[in-house]
Amino acid sequence: MDFLPSAATLITFTGMCLLLAITPGPDMTLSISRALSQGSKRALYVVLGTTVGIMIHTLLVAFGVSALITASPTAFFLLKTGGAAYLLWLAIQAVRYGSNLKVEAVEGEKTSVWSNISTGLWVNLLNPKVIIFFMTFLPQFVTAGDPAVTQKLIFLGFFFIFVGSPINVLVIFAADRLAKWLQANPKILRGIDYTFAGVFSVFALKIFMTQAK
């Protein structure tokens, strides 16, 4: 199965996915807020929407990066180098500003199933950080000379969903306790920030050193 990355690559990628899944972001904030105000069932539809958004990003990256490799391996090299720089910048931002998890149970009329799905979808599709992240993150796990690069990128994108979805679901069902616990224990959030920063810094520096050889 040519679309499967090496065991070492998959282990590294899995660890990164888990770290990203537990790091609070716009999608987690939205899911928790919706769970608190409208219930877990409604929040699950939001997660469905964000998942569809990730699928779309995956396909765009997979076919876009494949076309880039075919057109110019040098441009692909620059993309990976720029991606490593972006990951390092994210690490610095995490240390400087930290997680900003602020959720409130806003009372009001319950939104429809489609409204929840579309909200989750657009949160991912129109978030420039998500767009840039996927364009720079996934290509770090493939090489320009790999004939199965498109299939591997698609696999990695869907594997990202496979790893993160259970955590998203657990967050929704534990939204009330989780929100209160995280906000009452800011040191936990800072610990996540520093872990995120450390792992991404090492990963980015490893990429720079590998490409410099």
CSV table of C-alpha atoms in Angstrom, one decimal:
chain,number,residue,atom,x,y,z
A,1,MET,CA,0.0,0.0,0.0
A,2,ASP,CA,2.0,2.9,-1.3
A,3,PHE,CA,-0.2,5.5,0.4
A,4,LEU,CA,0.9,4.4,3.8
A,5,PRO,CA,3.8,6.5,5.3
A,6,SER,CA,6.6,4.8,7.1
A,7,ALA,CA,6.1,3.6,10.7
A,8,ALA,CA,8.4,6.4,12.0
A,9,THR,CA,6.5,9.1,10.1
A,10,LEU,CA,3.2,7.8,11.2
A,11,ILE,CA,4.2,7.7,14.9
A,12,THR,CA,5.5,11.3,14.7
A,13,PHE,CA,2.4,12.4,12.8
A,14,THR,CA,0.1,10.7,15.4
A,15,GLY,CA,1.8,12.5,18.2
A,16,MET,CA,1.4,15.8,16.5
A,17,CYS,CA,-2.2,15.2,15.8
A,18,LEU,CA,-2.9,14.3,19.4
A,19,LEU,CA,-1.1,17.5,20.6
A,20,LEU,CA,-3.2,19.6,18.1
A,21,ALA,CA,-6.4,17.9,19.2
A,22,ILE,CA,-6.0,18.8,22.9
A,23,THR,CA,-4.8,22.4,22.1
A,24,PRO,CA,-7.7,24.8,22.5
A,25,GLY,CA,-8.6,26.7,19.3
A,26,PRO,CA,-11.6,28.3,17.5
A,27,ASP,CA,-13.2,24.9,16.8
A,28,MET,CA,-12.9,23.7,20.4
A,29,THR,CA,-14.2,27.0,21.7
A,30,LEU,CA,-17.2,26.8,19.4
A,31,SER,CA,-17.9,23.1,20.2
A,32,ILE,CA,-17.8,23.7,24.0
A,33,SER,CA,-19.9,26.9,23.8
A,34,ARG,CA,-22.5,25.1,21.7
A,35,ALA,CA,-22.6,22.1,24.0
A,36,LEU,CA,-23.1,24.3,27.0
A,37,SER,CA,-25.9,26.4,25.4
A,38,GLN,CA,-27.7,23.8,23.3
A,39,GLY,CA,-26.6,20.4,24.4
A,40,SER,CA,-24.1,17.8,23.2
A,41,LYS,CA,-26.2,16.6,20.3
A,42,ARG,CA,-26.2,20.0,18.7
A,43,ALA,CA,-22.5,20.4,19.3
A,44,LEU,CA,-21.8,17.1,17.6
A,45,TYR,CA,-23.2,18.6,14.4
A,46,VAL,CA,-20.7,21.4,14.7
A,47,VAL,CA,-17.9,18.9,14.9
A,48,LEU,CA,-19.3,17.2,11.8
A,49,GLY,CA,-19.1,20.6,10.0
A,50,THR,CA,-15.5,21.2,11.1
A,51,THR,CA,-14.6,17.6,10.0
A,52,VAL,CA,-16.0,18.3,6.5
A,53,GLY,CA,-13.9,21.4,6.4
A,54,ILE,CA,-10.8,19.4,7.2
A,55,MET,CA,-11.6,17.0,4.4
A,56,ILE,CA,-11.9,19.8,2.0
A,57,HIS,CA,-8.6,21.3,3.1
A,58,THR,CA,-7.0,17.9,2.8
A,59,LEU,CA,-8.1,17.4,-0.8
A,60,LEU,CA,-7.0,20.9,-1.8
A,61,VAL,CA,-3.6,20.4,-0.2
A,62,ALA,CA,-3.2,16.9,-1.6
A,63,PHE,CA,-3.9,17.9,-5.2
A,64,GLY,CA,-2.3,21.3,-5.0
A,65,VAL,CA,1.0,20.1,-3.5
A,66,SER,CA,1.1,17.2,-6.1
A,67,ALA,CA,0.7,19.8,-8.9
A,68,LEU,CA,3.4,22.0,-7.3
A,69,ILE,CA,5.9,19.0,-7.1
A,70,THR,CA,5.2,18.2,-10.8
A,71,ALA,CA,5.7,21.9,-11.8
A,72,SER,CA,8.7,22.7,-9.6
A,73,PRO,CA,10.4,20.6,-7.0
A,74,THR,CA,12.2,23.8,-5.9
A,75,ALA,CA,8.9,25.5,-5.2
A,76,PHE,CA,7.9,22.5,-3.1
A,77,PHE,CA,11.2,22.8,-1.2
A,78,LEU,CA,10.5,26.5,-0.5
A,79,LEU,CA,7.0,25.5,0.7
A,80,LYS,CA,8.4,23.0,3.2
A,81,THR,CA,11.0,25.5,4.4
A,82,GLY,CA,8.3,28.2,4.8
A,83,GLY,CA,6.1,25.6,6.5
A,84,ALA,CA,8.9,24.9,9.0
A,85,ALA,CA,9.3,28.6,9.7
A,86,TYR,CA,5.5,28.9,10.2
A,87,LEU,CA,5.5,26.0,12.7
A,88,LEU,CA,8.3,27.8,14.6
A,89,TRP,CA,6.3,31.0,14.6
A,90,LEU,CA,3.3,29.1,16.0
A,91,ALA,CA,5.5,27.8,18.8
A,92,ILE,CA,6.6,31.3,19.6
A,93,GLN,CA,3.1,32.6,19.6
A,94,ALA,CA,1.9,29.8,21.9
A,95,VAL,CA,4.5,30.9,24.5
A,96,ARG,CA,3.9,34.6,24.1
A,97,TYR,CA,0.1,34.6,24.1
A,98,GLY,CA,-1.0,31.2,25.2
A,99,SER,CA,-4.4,29.6,24.8
A,100,ASN,CA,-7.4,31.8,24.8
A,101,LEU,CA,-10.2,29.5,25.9
A,102,LYS,CA,-13.2,31.7,26.8
A,103,VAL,CA,-16.6,29.9,26.5
A,104,GLU,CA,-20.0,31.1,27.6
A,105,ALA,CA,-23.3,29.3,27.5
A,106,VAL,CA,-25.3,31.9,25.5
A,107,GLU,CA,-29.0,31.3,26.0
A,108,GLY,CA,-31.3,31.5,23.1
A,109,GLU,CA,-33.3,29.6,20.5
A,110,LYS,CA,-31.6,26.4,19.4
A,111,THR,CA,-30.1,26.5,16.0
A,112,SER,CA,-31.0,23.9,13.3
A,113,VAL,CA,-28.9,20.9,12.4
A,114,TRP,CA,-27.8,22.5,9.1
A,115,SER,CA,-26.9,25.7,10.9
A,116,ASN,CA,-24.7,23.9,13.3
A,117,ILE,CA,-23.0,21.9,10.5
A,118,SER,CA,-22.5,25.0,8.4
A,119,THR,CA,-21.1,27.0,11.3
A,120,GLY,CA,-18.5,24.4,12.0
A,121,LEU,CA,-17.7,24.1,8.3
A,122,TRP,CA,-17.2,27.8,7.8
A,123,VAL,CA,-15.1,28.2,11.0
A,124,ASN,CA,-12.6,25.9,9.4
A,125,LEU,CA,-12.9,26.9,5.7
A,126,LEU,CA,-12.7,30.6,6.3
A,127,ASN,CA,-10.1,30.6,9.1
A,128,PRO,CA,-6.8,31.7,7.5
A,129,LYS,CA,-4.8,30.0,10.2
A,130,VAL,CA,-6.3,26.7,9.4
A,131,ILE,CA,-5.7,27.2,5.7
A,132,ILE,CA,-2.1,28.2,6.2
A,133,PHE,CA,-1.5,25.4,8.7
A,134,PHE,CA,-2.8,22.6,6.5
A,135,MET,CA,-0.8,24.0,3.5
A,136,THR,CA,2.4,24.0,5.6
A,137,PHE,CA,1.8,21.1,8.0
A,138,LEU,CA,0.9,18.1,5.9
A,139,PRO,CA,3.6,18.6,3.2
A,140,GLN,CA,6.2,18.2,6.0
A,141,PHE,CA,5.4,14.4,6.0
A,142,VAL,CA,6.0,13.7,2.3
A,143,THR,CA,9.0,14.0,-0.1
A,144,ALA,CA,9.1,15.5,-3.5
A,145,GLY,CA,10.3,12.3,-5.2
A,146,ASP,CA,7.5,10.2,-3.8
A,147,PRO,CA,5.2,8.9,-6.6
A,148,ALA,CA,2.4,8.4,-4.1
A,149,VAL,CA,2.5,11.8,-2.6
A,150,THR,CA,-1.2,12.6,-3.4
A,151,GLN,CA,-2.4,9.4,-1.8
A,152,LYS,CA,-0.2,9.9,1.2
A,153,LEU,CA,-1.4,13.5,1.8
A,154,ILE,CA,-5.0,12.3,1.6
A,155,PHE,CA,-4.3,9.5,4.0
A,156,LEU,CA,-2.6,11.8,6.4
A,157,GLY,CA,-5.4,14.3,6.3
A,158,PHE,CA,-8.1,11.7,7.0
A,159,PHE,CA,-5.9,10.1,9.6
A,160,PHE,CA,-5.7,13.5,11.3
A,161,ILE,CA,-9.5,13.4,11.5
A,162,PHE,CA,-9.4,9.8,12.8
A,163,VAL,CA,-7.1,10.7,15.6
A,164,GLY,CA,-8.7,14.0,16.6
A,165,SER,CA,-12.4,13.1,16.3
A,166,PRO,CA,-12.7,10.9,19.5
A,167,ILE,CA,-11.0,13.7,21.5
A,168,ASN,CA,-13.5,16.3,20.0
A,169,VAL,CA,-16.4,14.0,21.0
A,170,LEU,CA,-15.1,13.6,24.5
A,171,VAL,CA,-14.6,17.3,24.9
A,172,ILE,CA,-18.3,17.9,23.9
A,173,PHE,CA,-19.7,15.3,26.4
A,174,ALA,CA,-17.4,16.7,29.2
A,175,ALA,CA,-17.9,20.4,28.1
A,176,ASP,CA,-19.3,21.7,31.4
A,177,ARG,CA,-16.6,20.1,33.6
A,178,LEU,CA,-13.8,20.7,31.1
A,179,ALA,CA,-14.5,24.4,30.6
A,180,LYS,CA,-14.7,25.0,34.3
A,181,TRP,CA,-11.6,22.9,35.1
A,182,LEU,CA,-9.5,24.5,32.4
A,183,GLN,CA,-10.5,28.0,33.3
A,184,ALA,CA,-9.9,27.3,37.0
A,185,ASN,CA,-6.5,25.8,36.2
A,186,PRO,CA,-4.6,28.2,33.9
A,187,LYS,CA,-1.4,26.4,34.6
A,188,ILE,CA,-2.8,23.4,32.7
A,189,LEU,CA,-3.4,25.5,29.6
A,190,ARG,CA,0.1,27.0,29.9
A,191,GLY,CA,1.5,23.5,30.1
A,192,ILE,CA,-0.2,22.6,26.9
A,193,ASP,CA,1.1,25.8,25.3
A,194,TYR,CA,4.7,25.0,26.3
A,195,THR,CA,4.4,21.4,25.1
A,196,PHE,CA,3.0,22.6,21.8
A,197,ALA,CA,5.8,25.1,21.5
A,198,GLY,CA,8.5,22.7,22.4
A,199,VAL,CA,7.4,19.9,20.0
A,200,PHE,CA,6.8,22.2,17.1
A,201,SER,CA,10.1,24.0,17.6
A,202,VAL,CA,12.0,20.7,17.6
A,203,PHE,CA,10.1,19.6,14.6
A,204,ALA,CA,10.7,22.8,12.7
A,205,LEU,CA,14.5,22.8,13.5
A,206,LYS,CA,14.8,19.2,12.4
A,207,ILE,CA,13.3,20.1,9.1
A,208,PHE,CA,15.7,23.1,8.6
A,209,MET,CA,18.7,20.9,9.5
A,210,THR,CA,17.5,18.1,7.1
A,211,GLN,CA,17.0,20.4,4.2
A,212,ALA,CA,20.4,22.1,4.8
A,213,LYS,CA,22.3,18.9,4.2
